[in-house]
Amino acid sequence: MTETAKKKSEQKKTEKEKSTKKKWYEWLWIWAIVYFTLGFFNILFAWLGMIDFLVPLGFAIFGGTKGFCNRYCGRGQLFMKLGSSCRCSRNKPTPKWMYSKWFRYGFLVFFLAMFGNMVFQTYLVAAGSRSLREAIKLFWTFRIPWGWTYTAGTVPDWIAQYSFGFYSMMLTSLLLGLIVMVLYKPRTWCTFCPMGTMTQGICKIRNSRSKDA
């Protein structure tokens, strides 16, 4: 083998090693598991979920991209891991109506309405008009006692109330994502994820203004 051939062989080997070596953000699916596990034992950890709300908004508002959704979303990675690597998905095509504009924006409006109601309930507890409810509400309907995750008096009641409400939303969205993951493609949830729809809208507005300027 000539010297040139050896160099080419070594270069190909190096490139292959680089392509197979995982980057740090490809392990963020572990974060999704850690978050829900921590919240299961202590509901106050639910506040950590605000990271998944604020960071993608930051990417969209200041960067004009959906970089978080495409690269750093631990939940999307988890669905891909379970659906593809663990073969928990039927891998069927996602129904067209799920990624249609009317459904995506309709679900976003519904999600924001539920989020607003959660904030309002937190306000009522903070104002003393309502007592703390130590329960998780799945699918915005089914109330499940969750008292073991919180010791009364640890923090102001409104902080705990927000934790229960926020964890309810995060757990509900996870379950919805798992259901559509099993039925269709692994990341079907991403086609109508409220945060994805919201950041996409922000990016369009921001980029259109930049073009006009």
PDB file of C-alpha atoms in Angstrom:
ATOM      1  CA  MET A   1       0.000   0.000   0.000  1.00  0.00           C
ATOM      2  CA  THR A   2       1.384   3.400  -1.011  1.00  0.00           C
ATOM      3  CA  GLU A   3       1.826   6.305   1.417  1.00  0.00           C
ATOM      4  CA  THR A   4      -1.069   8.194  -0.208  1.00  0.00           C
ATOM      5  CA  ALA A   5      -3.363   5.182   0.118  1.00  0.00           C
ATOM      6  CA  LYS A   6      -2.424   4.816   3.783  1.00  0.00           C
ATOM      7  CA  LYS A   7      -3.232   8.461   4.481  1.00  0.00           C
ATOM      8  CA  LYS A   8      -6.600   8.140   2.745  1.00  0.00           C
ATOM      9  CA  SER A   9      -7.376   4.975   4.734  1.00  0.00           C
ATOM     10  CA  GLU A  10      -6.465   6.682   8.019  1.00  0.00           C
ATOM     11  CA  GLN A  11      -8.508   9.749   7.072  1.00  0.00           C
ATOM     12  CA  LYS A  12     -11.575   7.612   6.320  1.00  0.00           C
ATOM     13  CA  LYS A  13     -11.116   5.775   9.621  1.00  0.00           C
ATOM     14  CA  THR A  14     -10.922   9.087  11.520  1.00  0.00           C
ATOM     15  CA  GLU A  15     -14.037  10.439   9.786  1.00  0.00           C
ATOM     16  CA  LYS A  16     -15.921   7.235  10.573  1.00  0.00           C
ATOM     17  CA  GLU A  17     -14.948   7.451  14.255  1.00  0.00           C
ATOM     18  CA  LYS A  18     -16.113  11.072  14.386  1.00  0.00           C
ATOM     19  CA  SER A  19     -19.456  10.210  12.789  1.00  0.00           C
ATOM     20  CA  THR A  20     -20.109   7.339  15.218  1.00  0.00           C
ATOM     21  CA  LYS A  21     -19.015   9.273  18.318  1.00  0.00           C
ATOM     22  CA  LYS A  22     -22.066  10.699  20.074  1.00  0.00           C
ATOM     23  CA  LYS A  23     -22.207  14.364  20.967  1.00  0.00           C
ATOM     24  CA  TRP A  24     -23.198  15.432  24.483  1.00  0.00           C
ATOM     25  CA  TYR A  25     -26.667  16.638  23.483  1.00  0.00           C
ATOM     26  CA  GLU A  26     -27.536  13.209  22.068  1.00  0.00           C
ATOM     27  CA  TRP A  27     -27.783  11.992  25.666  1.00  0.00           C
ATOM     28  CA  LEU A  28     -30.425  14.515  26.696  1.00  0.00           C
ATOM     29  CA  TRP A  29     -33.131  11.830  26.580  1.00  0.00           C
ATOM     30  CA  ILE A  30     -31.778  10.885  30.021  1.00  0.00           C
ATOM     31  CA  TRP A  31     -32.836  14.341  31.255  1.00  0.00           C
ATOM     32  CA  ALA A  32     -36.471  13.560  30.396  1.00  0.00           C
ATOM     33  CA  ILE A  33     -36.354  10.378  32.491  1.00  0.00           C
ATOM     34  CA  VAL A  34     -34.593  12.126  35.384  1.00  0.00           C
ATOM     35  CA  TYR A  35     -37.135  14.966  35.379  1.00  0.00           C
ATOM     36  CA  PHE A  36     -40.207  12.766  35.645  1.00  0.00           C
ATOM     37  CA  THR A  37     -38.518  10.499  38.198  1.00  0.00           C
ATOM     38  CA  LEU A  38     -37.602  13.433  40.443  1.00  0.00           C
ATOM     39  CA  GLY A  39     -41.132  14.829  40.173  1.00  0.00           C
ATOM     40  CA  PHE A  40     -42.575  11.465  41.140  1.00  0.00           C
ATOM     41  CA  PHE A  41     -40.762  11.590  44.489  1.00  0.00           C
ATOM     42  CA  ASN A  42     -40.799  15.357  45.084  1.00  0.00           C
ATOM     43  CA  ILE A  43     -43.295  17.501  43.214  1.00  0.00           C
ATOM     44  CA  LEU A  44     -41.217  20.665  43.673  1.00  0.00           C
ATOM     45  CA  PHE A  45     -38.794  19.365  41.045  1.00  0.00           C
ATOM     46  CA  ALA A  46     -41.588  20.068  38.547  1.00  0.00           C
ATOM     47  CA  TRP A  47     -40.237  23.621  38.347  1.00  0.00           C
ATOM     48  CA  LEU A  48     -37.216  22.270  36.477  1.00  0.00           C
ATOM     49  CA  GLY A  49     -39.568  21.705  33.544  1.00  0.00           C
ATOM     50  CA  MET A  50     -39.575  25.468  32.981  1.00  0.00           C
ATOM     51  CA  ILE A  51     -36.199  24.917  31.315  1.00  0.00           C
ATOM     52  CA  ASP A  52     -38.008  23.084  28.506  1.00  0.00           C
ATOM     53  CA  PHE A  53     -40.345  26.065  28.178  1.00  0.00           C
ATOM     54  CA  LEU A  54     -37.943  28.986  28.365  1.00  0.00           C
ATOM     55  CA  VAL A  55     -34.960  27.626  26.411  1.00  0.00           C
ATOM     56  CA  PRO A  56     -36.850  26.875  23.155  1.00  0.00           C
ATOM     57  CA  LEU A  57     -38.509  30.290  23.386  1.00  0.00           C
ATOM     58  CA  GLY A  58     -35.043  31.805  23.785  1.00  0.00           C
ATOM     59  CA  PHE A  59     -33.807  29.991  20.679  1.00  0.00           C
ATOM     60  CA  ALA A  60     -36.789  31.264  18.681  1.00  0.00           C
ATOM     61  CA  ILE A  61     -36.872  34.860  19.969  1.00  0.00           C
ATOM     62  CA  PHE A  62     -33.144  35.600  19.968  1.00  0.00           C
ATOM     63  CA  GLY A  63     -31.863  33.131  17.377  1.00  0.00           C
ATOM     64  CA  GLY A  64     -34.833  32.790  15.037  1.00  0.00           C
ATOM     65  CA  THR A  65     -34.395  29.017  14.895  1.00  0.00           C
ATOM     66  CA  LYS A  66     -35.968  25.820  16.202  1.00  0.00           C
ATOM     67  CA  GLY A  67     -32.573  24.560  17.290  1.00  0.00           C
ATOM     68  CA  PHE A  68     -33.900  23.311  20.612  1.00  0.00           C
ATOM     69  CA  CYS A  69     -36.590  21.144  19.008  1.00  0.00           C
ATOM     70  CA  ASN A  70     -34.257  19.792  16.356  1.00  0.00           C
ATOM     71  CA  ARG A  71     -31.273  19.058  18.560  1.00  0.00           C
ATOM     72  CA  TYR A  72     -31.722  19.543  22.314  1.00  0.00           C
ATOM     73  CA  CYS A  73     -35.232  18.308  23.120  1.00  0.00           C
ATOM     74  CA  GLY A  74     -34.802  15.413  25.542  1.00  0.00           C
ATOM     75  CA  ARG A  75     -38.406  14.300  25.170  1.00  0.00           C
ATOM     76  CA  GLY A  76     -38.117  14.024  21.385  1.00  0.00           C
ATOM     77  CA  GLN A  77     -34.927  12.029  21.816  1.00  0.00           C
ATOM     78  CA  LEU A  78     -36.671   9.759  24.325  1.00  0.00           C
ATOM     79  CA  PHE A  79     -39.484   9.046  21.861  1.00  0.00           C
ATOM     80  CA  MET A  80     -36.889   8.274  19.190  1.00  0.00           C
ATOM     81  CA  LYS A  81     -34.984   6.028  21.575  1.00  0.00           C
ATOM     82  CA  LEU A  82     -38.060   4.052  22.613  1.00  0.00           C
ATOM     83  CA  GLY A  83     -39.672   4.039  19.188  1.00  0.00           C
ATOM     84  CA  SER A  84     -36.686   3.224  16.984  1.00  0.00           C
ATOM     85  CA  SER A  85     -33.929   1.752  19.141  1.00  0.00           C
ATOM     86  CA  CYS A  86     -36.276  -0.236  21.412  1.00  0.00           C
ATOM     87  CA  ARG A  87     -38.773  -0.848  18.578  1.00  0.00           C
ATOM     88  CA  CYS A  88     -41.781   0.264  20.603  1.00  0.00           C
ATOM     89  CA  SER A  89     -43.300   2.060  17.615  1.00  0.00           C
ATOM     90  CA  ARG A  90     -45.410   0.624  14.817  1.00  0.00           C
ATOM     91  CA  ASN A  91     -43.641   3.180  12.624  1.00  0.00           C
ATOM     92  CA  LYS A  92     -46.819   3.893  10.673  1.00  0.00           C
ATOM     93  CA  PRO A  93     -47.189   7.180   8.757  1.00  0.00           C
ATOM     94  CA  THR A  94     -48.477  10.061  10.847  1.00  0.00           C
ATOM     95  CA  PRO A  95     -52.055  11.004   9.842  1.00  0.00           C
ATOM     96  CA  LYS A  96     -52.134  14.193   7.769  1.00  0.00           C
ATOM     97  CA  TRP A  97     -54.601  15.892  10.083  1.00  0.00           C
ATOM     98  CA  MET A  98     -52.110  15.678  12.958  1.00  0.00           C
ATOM     99  CA  TYR A  99     -49.650  17.986  11.239  1.00  0.00           C
ATOM    100  CA  SER A 100     -52.261  20.138   9.537  1.00  0.00           C
ATOM    101  CA  LYS A 101     -52.224  23.842  10.427  1.00  0.00           C
ATOM    102  CA  TRP A 102     -55.737  23.880  11.911  1.00  0.00           C
ATOM    103  CA  PHE A 103     -54.960  21.003  14.293  1.00  0.00           C
ATOM    104  CA  ARG A 104     -51.522  22.277  15.351  1.00  0.00           C
ATOM    105  CA  TYR A 105     -52.708  25.788  16.091  1.00  0.00           C
ATOM    106  CA  GLY A 106     -55.960  24.537  17.573  1.00  0.00           C
ATOM    107  CA  PHE A 107     -54.040  22.314  19.973  1.00  0.00           C
ATOM    108  CA  LEU A 108     -51.721  25.231  20.799  1.00  0.00           C
ATOM    109  CA  VAL A 109     -54.703  27.431  21.701  1.00  0.00           C
ATOM    110  CA  PHE A 110     -56.145  24.637  23.856  1.00  0.00           C
ATOM    111  CA  PHE A 111     -52.793  24.086  25.543  1.00  0.00           C
ATOM    112  CA  LEU A 112     -52.361  27.792  26.290  1.00  0.00           C
ATOM    113  CA  ALA A 113     -55.898  27.913  27.693  1.00  0.00           C
ATOM    114  CA  MET A 114     -55.072  25.025  30.051  1.00  0.00           C
ATOM    115  CA  PHE A 115     -51.786  26.676  30.999  1.00  0.00           C
ATOM    116  CA  GLY A 116     -53.614  29.930  31.710  1.00  0.00           C
ATOM    117  CA  ASN A 117     -56.135  28.097  33.879  1.00  0.00           C
ATOM    118  CA  MET A 118     -53.272  26.471  35.798  1.00  0.00           C
ATOM    119  CA  VAL A 119     -51.693  29.884  36.436  1.00  0.00           C
ATOM    120  CA  PHE A 120     -55.092  31.226  37.554  1.00  0.00           C
ATOM    121  CA  GLN A 121     -55.518  28.357  40.023  1.00  0.00           C
ATOM    122  CA  THR A 122     -52.056  29.132  41.364  1.00  0.00           C
ATOM    123  CA  TYR A 123     -53.081  32.766  41.787  1.00  0.00           C
ATOM    124  CA  LEU A 124     -56.214  31.738  43.731  1.00  0.00           C
ATOM    125  CA  VAL A 125     -54.088  29.696  46.119  1.00  0.00           C
ATOM    126  CA  ALA A 126     -51.621  32.580  46.513  1.00  0.00           C
ATOM    127  CA  ALA A 127     -54.519  34.957  47.241  1.00  0.00           C
ATOM    128  CA  GLY A 128     -55.969  32.568  49.836  1.00  0.00           C
ATOM    129  CA  SER A 129     -59.192  32.039  47.877  1.00  0.00           C
ATOM    130  CA  ARG A 130     -58.517  28.344  47.410  1.00  0.00           C
ATOM    131  CA  SER A 131     -56.609  25.711  49.356  1.00  0.00           C
ATOM    132  CA  LEU A 132     -53.721  23.680  47.974  1.00  0.00           C
ATOM    133  CA  ARG A 133     -54.779  20.587  46.000  1.00  0.00           C
ATOM    134  CA  GLU A 134     -52.166  17.865  46.210  1.00  0.00           C
ATOM    135  CA  ALA A 135     -53.226  15.993  43.090  1.00  0.00           C
ATOM    136  CA  ILE A 136     -52.124  15.412  39.528  1.00  0.00           C
ATOM    137  CA  LYS A 137     -54.691  15.928  36.766  1.00  0.00           C
ATOM    138  CA  LEU A 138     -54.044  13.652  33.805  1.00  0.00           C
ATOM    139  CA  PHE A 139     -55.417  14.588  30.376  1.00  0.00           C
ATOM    140  CA  TRP A 140     -56.893  17.671  32.066  1.00  0.00           C
ATOM    141  CA  THR A 141     -59.684  15.427  33.417  1.00  0.00           C
ATOM    142  CA  PHE A 142     -58.612  12.591  35.714  1.00  0.00           C
ATOM    143  CA  ARG A 143     -57.517  13.698  39.180  1.00  0.00           C
ATOM    144  CA  ILE A 144     -54.995  11.391  40.870  1.00  0.00           C
ATOM    145  CA  PRO A 145     -53.925  11.862  44.531  1.00  0.00           C
ATOM    146  CA  TRP A 146     -50.222  12.730  44.638  1.00  0.00           C
ATOM    147  CA  GLY A 147     -49.787  13.814  48.250  1.00  0.00           C
ATOM    148  CA  TRP A 148     -46.776  11.637  49.018  1.00  0.00           C
ATOM    149  CA  THR A 149     -44.581  13.885  46.858  1.00  0.00           C
ATOM    150  CA  TYR A 150     -44.939  16.951  49.056  1.00  0.00           C
ATOM    151  CA  THR A 151     -44.750  17.847  52.748  1.00  0.00           C
ATOM    152  CA  ALA A 152     -47.157  20.643  53.625  1.00  0.00           C
ATOM    153  CA  GLY A 153     -45.483  23.855  54.739  1.00  0.00           C
ATOM    154  CA  THR A 154     -42.178  23.191  52.991  1.00  0.00           C
ATOM    155  CA  VAL A 155     -42.743  26.143  50.651  1.00  0.00           C
ATOM    156  CA  PRO A 156     -45.584  28.657  50.175  1.00  0.00           C
ATOM    157  CA  ASP A 157     -48.725  26.879  48.966  1.00  0.00           C
ATOM    158  CA  TRP A 158     -48.800  28.678  45.617  1.00  0.00           C
ATOM    159  CA  ILE A 159     -45.353  27.324  44.711  1.00  0.00           C
ATOM    160  CA  ALA A 160     -46.535  23.789  45.468  1.00  0.00           C
ATOM    161  CA  GLN A 161     -49.788  24.377  43.577  1.00  0.00           C
ATOM    162  CA  TYR A 162     -47.890  25.483  40.484  1.00  0.00           C
ATOM    163  CA  SER A 163     -45.701  22.375  40.812  1.00  0.00           C
ATOM    164  CA  PHE A 164     -48.714  20.052  40.834  1.00  0.00           C
ATOM    165  CA  GLY A 165     -50.320  21.864  37.907  1.00  0.00           C
ATOM    166  CA  PHE A 166     -47.164  22.062  35.820  1.00  0.00           C
ATOM    167  CA  TYR A 167     -46.209  18.444  36.436  1.00  0.00           C
ATOM    168  CA  SER A 168     -49.744  17.465  35.410  1.00  0.00           C
ATOM    169  CA  MET A 169     -49.271  19.180  32.058  1.00  0.00           C
ATOM    170  CA  MET A 170     -45.813  17.725  31.511  1.00  0.00           C
ATOM    171  CA  LEU A 171     -46.919  14.201  32.416  1.00  0.00           C
ATOM    172  CA  THR A 172     -50.038  14.458  30.249  1.00  0.00           C
ATOM    173  CA  SER A 173     -48.019  15.605  27.245  1.00  0.00           C
ATOM    174  CA  LEU A 174     -45.530  12.761  27.833  1.00  0.00           C
ATOM    175  CA  LEU A 175     -48.337  10.195  27.867  1.00  0.00           C
ATOM    176  CA  LEU A 176     -49.874  11.683  24.712  1.00  0.00           C
ATOM    177  CA  GLY A 177     -46.465  11.524  23.067  1.00  0.00           C
ATOM    178  CA  LEU A 178     -45.994   7.887  24.077  1.00  0.00           C
ATOM    179  CA  ILE A 179     -49.431   6.944  22.742  1.00  0.00           C
ATOM    180  CA  VAL A 180     -48.861   8.471  19.304  1.00  0.00           C
ATOM    181  CA  MET A 181     -45.295   7.115  19.332  1.00  0.00           C
ATOM    182  CA  VAL A 182     -46.619   3.573  19.647  1.00  0.00           C
ATOM    183  CA  LEU A 183     -49.384   4.066  17.072  1.00  0.00           C
ATOM    184  CA  TYR A 184     -47.398   5.981  14.457  1.00  0.00           C
ATOM    185  CA  LYS A 185     -43.815   7.191  13.956  1.00  0.00           C
ATOM    186  CA  PRO A 186     -41.577   7.686  17.021  1.00  0.00           C
ATOM    187  CA  ARG A 187     -41.614  11.498  16.982  1.00  0.00           C
ATOM    188  CA  THR A 188     -45.233  11.990  15.940  1.00  0.00           C
ATOM    189  CA  TRP A 189     -45.765  14.157  19.026  1.00  0.00           C
ATOM    190  CA  CYS A 190     -43.275  16.658  17.594  1.00  0.00           C
ATOM    191  CA  THR A 191     -45.584  17.343  14.636  1.00  0.00           C
ATOM    192  CA  PHE A 192     -48.177  19.025  16.894  1.00  0.00           C
ATOM    193  CA  CYS A 193     -46.166  19.800  20.053  1.00  0.00           C
ATOM    194  CA  PRO A 194     -47.419  23.167  21.376  1.00  0.00           C
ATOM    195  CA  MET A 195     -43.900  24.438  22.033  1.00  0.00           C
ATOM    196  CA  GLY A 196     -42.820  23.442  18.528  1.00  0.00           C
ATOM    197  CA  THR A 197     -45.809  25.205  16.979  1.00  0.00           C
ATOM    198  CA  MET A 198     -45.251  28.305  19.105  1.00  0.00           C
ATOM    199  CA  THR A 199     -41.541  28.575  18.352  1.00  0.00           C
ATOM    200  CA  GLN A 200     -42.188  27.965  14.662  1.00  0.00           C
ATOM    201  CA  GLY A 201     -44.632  30.863  14.633  1.00  0.00           C
ATOM    202  CA  ILE A 202     -42.149  33.102  16.461  1.00  0.00           C
ATOM    203  CA  CYS A 203     -39.389  32.176  14.003  1.00  0.00           C
ATOM    204  CA  LYS A 204     -41.615  33.006  11.020  1.00  0.00           C
ATOM    205  CA  ILE A 205     -42.542  36.413  12.461  1.00  0.00           C
ATOM    206  CA  ARG A 206     -38.955  37.210  13.429  1.00  0.00           C
ATOM    207  CA  ASN A 207     -37.467  36.134  10.109  1.00  0.00           C
ATOM    208  CA  SER A 208     -40.126  37.935   8.075  1.00  0.00           C
ATOM    209  CA  ARG A 209     -39.392  41.164   9.981  1.00  0.00           C
ATOM    210  CA  SER A 210     -35.681  40.686   9.369  1.00  0.00           C
ATOM    211  CA  LYS A 211     -36.322  40.351   5.619  1.00  0.00           C
ATOM    212  CA  ASP A 212     -38.497  43.461   5.606  1.00  0.00           C
ATOM    213  CA  ALA A 213     -35.799  45.392   7.443  1.00  0.00           C
TER     214      ALA A 213
END
